[in-house]
Amino acid sequence: MSRTGLARAEESNEASRRSLSLDGVWRFRHEDGPWRDAHVPGPWQAEFSDLVDTSGHAVYQRSFTVPDGWASQELALKFGAVSYFCEVLLNGESIGTHEGAYLPFEFVLPTNLLKAQNQIEVRVTMPSADHRAYPDFPFSEVPHGKISWYGRIGGLWQSVSLEARDSRRAEDVVITAGLDGKVNVDLAFTAAANGLGAELSVLDADGALVASASVTAAAKVSASLVVAGAKLWSPDSPNLYSLVVDLADGADRVTHTFGFRTIEAKGGQLLLNGEPIYMRGALDQDYYPDGIYTPPSLEFLEDQARKAKHLGLNLLRCHIKVPDPRYYEVADRFGLLVWTEIPNVANFTTKSAQRMRDTMTGILKRDRNHPSIIAWTIINEDWGTRMLENAEHRQWVKDTYDWLKAKDPTRLVVDNSACFPNFHVKTDLNDYHYYRSVPERRQEWDDITAQFAAGADWTFSSLGDAERRGDEPLIVSEFGVWGLPDPAKLRRADGSEPDWFETGALWGDGVALPHGIEERFAALDLHHTFGSFNGFIEAVQWYQFMNLRYEIETMRQHASIMGYVITELTDVHWEANGLLDIERNPRVFHDVFAQINTDIVIVPRPARYSAYAGTTLPIEVSIATGGLTIPAGAKLSWSGDVSGSADIAAQGKVSTAITALKLAVPQGSGNRVLHLDFVLTANGSELARNSLDISVYAARETSALPTLAVADSKLAAYATGLGYRVVPAAEAEVHLVHAVDGDDVEAIKAGARYAILADGTVATNKNLRTDMPDGELPHRSIIADGKQFRPSLDQHLPGISLVERDGTIWRGDWIAGFSWIRRDGPFANIPGGPIFDLSFSDVVPHHLLTGFRPWEFGSNVHAGIVVGWVHKAAAIIGEKRVGRGGVVATTFRLVREAPGADPVAAALFDAVVQTARELQVDRD
């Protein structure tokens, strides 16, 4: 509906229902603390730094005067939402209680309690997990969603108002409007209204009457209206109408906004208004920079919606949260689909299960007329339930699916939005969550996506109770990777940090703590690698874009996948994987993201993301239509360092076509990044655009390579294949090994230079040694607390430990590890950087090196990694002085392929050996 139409509706409502806002300053007291001023709406944790992480009891108080002319009407005190339990008192007398954190409730004010000046007191309880202190509703057994992640929410977090109205009124209006222009209306009126006539009017966006009907008020009554030439609601055309219900004698008037829209999951496709649509979604936790749960304003929500649309999104998955009702009003107007979820519990009990169903009932009552909402989720990732081990939980989920489909057959229902190792039992969407970083886990991403696209068995229960139709649309409903926001844009005007900067320390092995990020960056001397802290932030945001683009491209190669949901729209406190930060500042890729987050997508997939100059590189180009079509006469063109074009055949909706190209990589001096821009055009219009970067390496110069001593025959053959000369140890400039033993250490101590390819192919003692130093043996006999004492591994020369990334926070899936290589010295000619790009896919290490001190990361560590908010620094290439000699060790996997097959592996091999050759040693 247009803003003009909405204004008319609001004005008409005022004639029958008058409202006085009670938002503003209330007196507030938490437990036995001092009385102070609190602002409503807003959770107390958002306003008071000393109460950020508190549960417990609180009291809100304020006074009001009944406006003139209202005393003859029924007065109701209305609350948008209060977390979690509350008792409300009027002038010292209790008028009711309410349980539940997310939904509206009201109390009719007894006339005998009203005075000239009235006092409201709201006693709020936000429970903790202590079931002894809160036996009726311990935190783990109430719907709470991400409150368990980002901190507690208590108090009056939505608006409070006083409403004057007639006791004869409409209480419930349910609207169903499909493709045929028919508007089915189910109404409920108060008992006092029974028998009164009511007029129903449908208005278009300009306020013009387009349909009408009459009914007689009753407890339940239905009507149908037909709008000729009804305009459908969709993301591209969010056409809205309003239904006005006028009760006779001017007793009551209410207005509800709606749209003509259908959504189906059928034949493996998502059908919006009967036509295929590709879901391009983002997870939205619906958290805000200052109010936490409470949005700052309608304008803030509108700005967020504009940015979401600019990013190419057509859906928000409002994640295990019931938002402020303005959220849906904005989505309706701006054309954003919404997928809403019941907030989860932590412990599944009879009471908690009923609370979740009650919450869903309340969601339907408040929100079901919004055309933007197309799907509901019952459970997210098996949180609260235990579907793997409990058949009763699986049955409850199936029963709740059936219950909800019966309650609302106009929308899709997801039973359990699944991730490894849980699954679906009965659902409209076969959705799944998985996270992998690229290039670090590129092959895993490709493999899992291919399995999912082929209809993998692991998405549904294997325990004999799944009800799988087989045509549920496939949706990758969570994926993504961290970037980092610019902390300077998140601090207050006085330079102080938001309270959440001090949170996150208990997540991800400590890597999610924001506080002190600049200090950690400085302590690691990372300015030598990134130029500045700002340069680092920009680099990790482009890393996030590279991941999202590759992952979206991979999904778009599979026509069976009907959409995805990116984690996530905005950062939430310490969780830094948003397309926007929590203040809604954009990432560096904001203006180019829609090129790949759109319906028609060009997917250029080279055989390798690196090549030698003067060679031919095969590139497979897929074009995915995503619900649109490609007409005859379309042309794919590419330009940049190489140009060309190819004719593209016409394509139908939801299809993927492949074109094979042979790219002649141009000659040139030096190594560089080759850039290609791809454009798809038809009938003079641009249909799609994308780009591709290839790291190009000039032919290797082998005439001045160092001489090597190599005892391992396979390693010797590899080095020889690269043009190195293998000589006796006494004549070699550099010794090349996978690991060292005592004899090697003695040689290093005497002045030898060693290059150690510590890629995990040789078993060691979790360091770089295959043996145990004799000097340690006596300490191995020490027994403490019944266990054999184990000294620190980095005490064994050369003083470097080898850590496998699997099973540690260094694996880098959900919370990213930012791997970098400093482009100086022998590494200066590695194209790109500093962060690893896709050309590193085949050499990324599965192990890391520890034992380096922070002050070594700007010099002795040539390549390394930091995780999350610059924690857990480790090395990938590092050098150490040992006695009179020294070592250069790397965990890059450089010898997996034939010598020179991977240009990146060859270049890194050369640089590592050259760095070893340049070590300052003392042989005198």
PDB file of C-alpha atoms in Angstrom, residues 671-773:
ATOM      1  CA  ASN A 671      53.528 -12.510 -12.556  1.00  0.00           C
ATOM      2  CA  ARG A 672      50.161 -10.782 -12.347  1.00  0.00           C
ATOM      3  CA  VAL A 673      46.415 -11.189 -11.890  1.00  0.00           C
ATOM      4  CA  LEU A 674      44.510 -11.530 -15.150  1.00  0.00           C
ATOM      5  CA  HIS A 675      41.018 -10.016 -14.920  1.00  0.00           C
ATOM      6  CA  LEU A 676      38.057 -10.897 -17.121  1.00  0.00           C
ATOM      7  CA  ASP A 677      34.616  -9.284 -17.182  1.00  0.00           C
ATOM      8  CA  PHE A 678      31.761 -11.425 -18.509  1.00  0.00           C
ATOM      9  CA  VAL A 679      28.544  -9.862 -19.801  1.00  0.00           C
ATOM     10  CA  LEU A 680      25.427 -11.620 -21.098  1.00  0.00           C
ATOM     11  CA  THR A 681      23.269  -9.565 -23.457  1.00  0.00           C
ATOM     12  CA  ALA A 682      20.152 -10.129 -25.527  1.00  0.00           C
ATOM     13  CA  ASN A 683      18.179  -7.739 -27.729  1.00  0.00           C
ATOM     14  CA  GLY A 684      20.406  -4.848 -26.697  1.00  0.00           C
ATOM     15  CA  SER A 685      19.875  -5.385 -22.954  1.00  0.00           C
ATOM     16  CA  GLU A 686      22.299  -6.618 -20.324  1.00  0.00           C
ATOM     17  CA  LEU A 687      20.994  -9.746 -18.608  1.00  0.00           C
ATOM     18  CA  ALA A 688      23.901 -10.612 -16.316  1.00  0.00           C
ATOM     19  CA  ARG A 689      27.454  -9.681 -15.396  1.00  0.00           C
ATOM     20  CA  ASN A 690      30.280 -11.348 -13.493  1.00  0.00           C
ATOM     21  CA  SER A 691      34.065 -11.363 -13.378  1.00  0.00           C
ATOM     22  CA  LEU A 692      36.935 -13.785 -12.974  1.00  0.00           C
ATOM     23  CA  ASP A 693      40.496 -13.409 -11.707  1.00  0.00           C
ATOM     24  CA  ILE A 694      43.291 -15.771 -12.722  1.00  0.00           C
ATOM     25  CA  SER A 695      46.799 -15.620 -11.257  1.00  0.00           C
ATOM     26  CA  VAL A 696      49.197 -15.706 -14.197  1.00  0.00           C
ATOM     27  CA  TYR A 697      52.796 -16.816 -13.772  1.00  0.00           C
ATOM     28  CA  ALA A 698      55.607 -16.204 -16.209  1.00  0.00           C
ATOM     29  CA  ALA A 699      57.799 -19.140 -17.183  1.00  0.00           C
ATOM     30  CA  ARG A 700      60.117 -20.096 -14.316  1.00  0.00           C
ATOM     31  CA  GLU A 701      63.770 -19.145 -14.505  1.00  0.00           C
ATOM     32  CA  THR A 702      65.826 -22.166 -13.378  1.00  0.00           C
ATOM     33  CA  SER A 703      69.419 -21.148 -14.171  1.00  0.00           C
ATOM     34  CA  ALA A 704      70.220 -19.712 -10.737  1.00  0.00           C
ATOM     35  CA  LEU A 705      68.300 -22.048  -8.440  1.00  0.00           C
ATOM     36  CA  PRO A 706      70.006 -23.070  -5.185  1.00  0.00           C
ATOM     37  CA  THR A 707      71.573 -26.515  -4.922  1.00  0.00           C
ATOM     38  CA  LEU A 708      69.686 -28.903  -2.676  1.00  0.00           C
ATOM     39  CA  ALA A 709      70.492 -31.863  -0.454  1.00  0.00           C
ATOM     40  CA  VAL A 710      67.479 -34.205  -0.446  1.00  0.00           C
ATOM     41  CA  ALA A 711      67.536 -37.650   1.165  1.00  0.00           C
ATOM     42  CA  ASP A 712      63.882 -38.466   0.414  1.00  0.00           C
ATOM     43  CA  SER A 713      63.806 -39.966  -3.086  1.00  0.00           C
ATOM     44  CA  LYS A 714      60.303 -38.719  -3.920  1.00  0.00           C
ATOM     45  CA  LEU A 715      61.127 -35.238  -2.728  1.00  0.00           C
ATOM     46  CA  ALA A 716      64.372 -35.345  -4.690  1.00  0.00           C
ATOM     47  CA  ALA A 717      62.499 -36.327  -7.854  1.00  0.00           C
ATOM     48  CA  TYR A 718      60.052 -33.462  -7.322  1.00  0.00           C
ATOM     49  CA  ALA A 719      62.848 -30.917  -6.842  1.00  0.00           C
ATOM     50  CA  THR A 720      64.689 -32.252  -9.889  1.00  0.00           C
ATOM     51  CA  GLY A 721      61.482 -31.978 -11.899  1.00  0.00           C
ATOM     52  CA  LEU A 722      61.392 -28.275 -11.046  1.00  0.00           C
ATOM     53  CA  GLY A 723      64.946 -27.832 -12.313  1.00  0.00           C
ATOM     54  CA  TYR A 724      66.813 -27.994  -9.015  1.00  0.00           C
ATOM     55  CA  ARG A 725      70.182 -29.754  -8.815  1.00  0.00           C
ATOM     56  CA  VAL A 726      70.406 -32.299  -6.006  1.00  0.00           C
ATOM     57  CA  VAL A 727      73.934 -32.558  -4.585  1.00  0.00           C
ATOM     58  CA  PRO A 728      75.645 -34.177  -1.584  1.00  0.00           C
ATOM     59  CA  ALA A 729      74.856 -32.578   1.771  1.00  0.00           C
ATOM     60  CA  ALA A 730      78.314 -31.060   2.138  1.00  0.00           C
ATOM     61  CA  GLU A 731      77.877 -29.182  -1.178  1.00  0.00           C
ATOM     62  CA  ALA A 732      74.249 -28.095  -0.829  1.00  0.00           C
ATOM     63  CA  GLU A 733      73.113 -24.556  -0.158  1.00  0.00           C
ATOM     64  CA  VAL A 734      69.818 -25.781   1.276  1.00  0.00           C
ATOM     65  CA  HIS A 735      68.672 -29.088   2.785  1.00  0.00           C
ATOM     66  CA  LEU A 736      65.119 -30.065   1.778  1.00  0.00           C
ATOM     67  CA  VAL A 737      63.067 -32.330   4.079  1.00  0.00           C
ATOM     68  CA  HIS A 738      59.517 -33.057   5.274  1.00  0.00           C
ATOM     69  CA  ALA A 739      60.700 -33.352   8.891  1.00  0.00           C
ATOM     70  CA  VAL A 740      63.935 -33.472  10.856  1.00  0.00           C
ATOM     71  CA  ASP A 741      65.632 -35.815  13.302  1.00  0.00           C
ATOM     72  CA  GLY A 742      68.512 -35.432  15.722  1.00  0.00           C
ATOM     73  CA  ASP A 743      71.161 -35.582  13.003  1.00  0.00           C
ATOM     74  CA  ASP A 744      69.410 -32.824  11.045  1.00  0.00           C
ATOM     75  CA  VAL A 745      69.213 -30.685  14.170  1.00  0.00           C
ATOM     76  CA  GLU A 746      72.924 -31.138  14.751  1.00  0.00           C
ATOM     77  CA  ALA A 747      73.599 -30.080  11.157  1.00  0.00           C
ATOM     78  CA  ILE A 748      71.417 -26.984  11.601  1.00  0.00           C
ATOM     79  CA  LYS A 749      73.141 -26.117  14.864  1.00  0.00           C
ATOM     80  CA  ALA A 750      76.425 -26.340  12.992  1.00  0.00           C
ATOM     81  CA  GLY A 751      75.287 -23.800  10.389  1.00  0.00           C
ATOM     82  CA  ALA A 752      73.126 -25.639   7.823  1.00  0.00           C
ATOM     83  CA  ARG A 753      70.076 -24.091   6.159  1.00  0.00           C
ATOM     84  CA  TYR A 754      66.964 -26.242   6.019  1.00  0.00           C
ATOM     85  CA  ALA A 755      63.691 -25.882   4.107  1.00  0.00           C
ATOM     86  CA  ILE A 756      61.056 -28.052   5.810  1.00  0.00           C
ATOM     87  CA  LEU A 757      57.862 -28.918   3.900  1.00  0.00           C
ATOM     88  CA  ALA A 758      55.839 -29.793   7.020  1.00  0.00           C
ATOM     89  CA  ASP A 759      52.705 -30.748   5.115  1.00  0.00           C
ATOM     90  CA  GLY A 760      51.689 -33.658   7.343  1.00  0.00           C
ATOM     91  CA  THR A 761      52.822 -36.381   4.943  1.00  0.00           C
ATOM     92  CA  VAL A 762      55.474 -37.597   7.412  1.00  0.00           C
ATOM     93  CA  ALA A 763      54.520 -38.670  10.930  1.00  0.00           C
ATOM     94  CA  THR A 764      56.104 -36.501  13.612  1.00  0.00           C
ATOM     95  CA  ASN A 765      55.728 -35.907  17.335  1.00  0.00           C
ATOM     96  CA  LYS A 766      53.273 -33.077  16.590  1.00  0.00           C
ATOM     97  CA  ASN A 767      56.234 -30.892  15.852  1.00  0.00           C
ATOM     98  CA  LEU A 768      58.831 -30.954  13.060  1.00  0.00           C
ATOM     99  CA  ARG A 769      60.733 -33.960  14.464  1.00  0.00           C
ATOM    100  CA  THR A 770      60.419 -37.666  13.771  1.00  0.00           C
ATOM    101  CA  ASP A 771      62.440 -38.590  16.856  1.00  0.00           C
ATOM    102  CA  MET A 772      62.475 -37.702  20.542  1.00  0.00           C
ATOM    103  CA  PRO A 773      65.504 -35.762  21.812  1.00  0.00           C
TER     104      PRO A 773
END
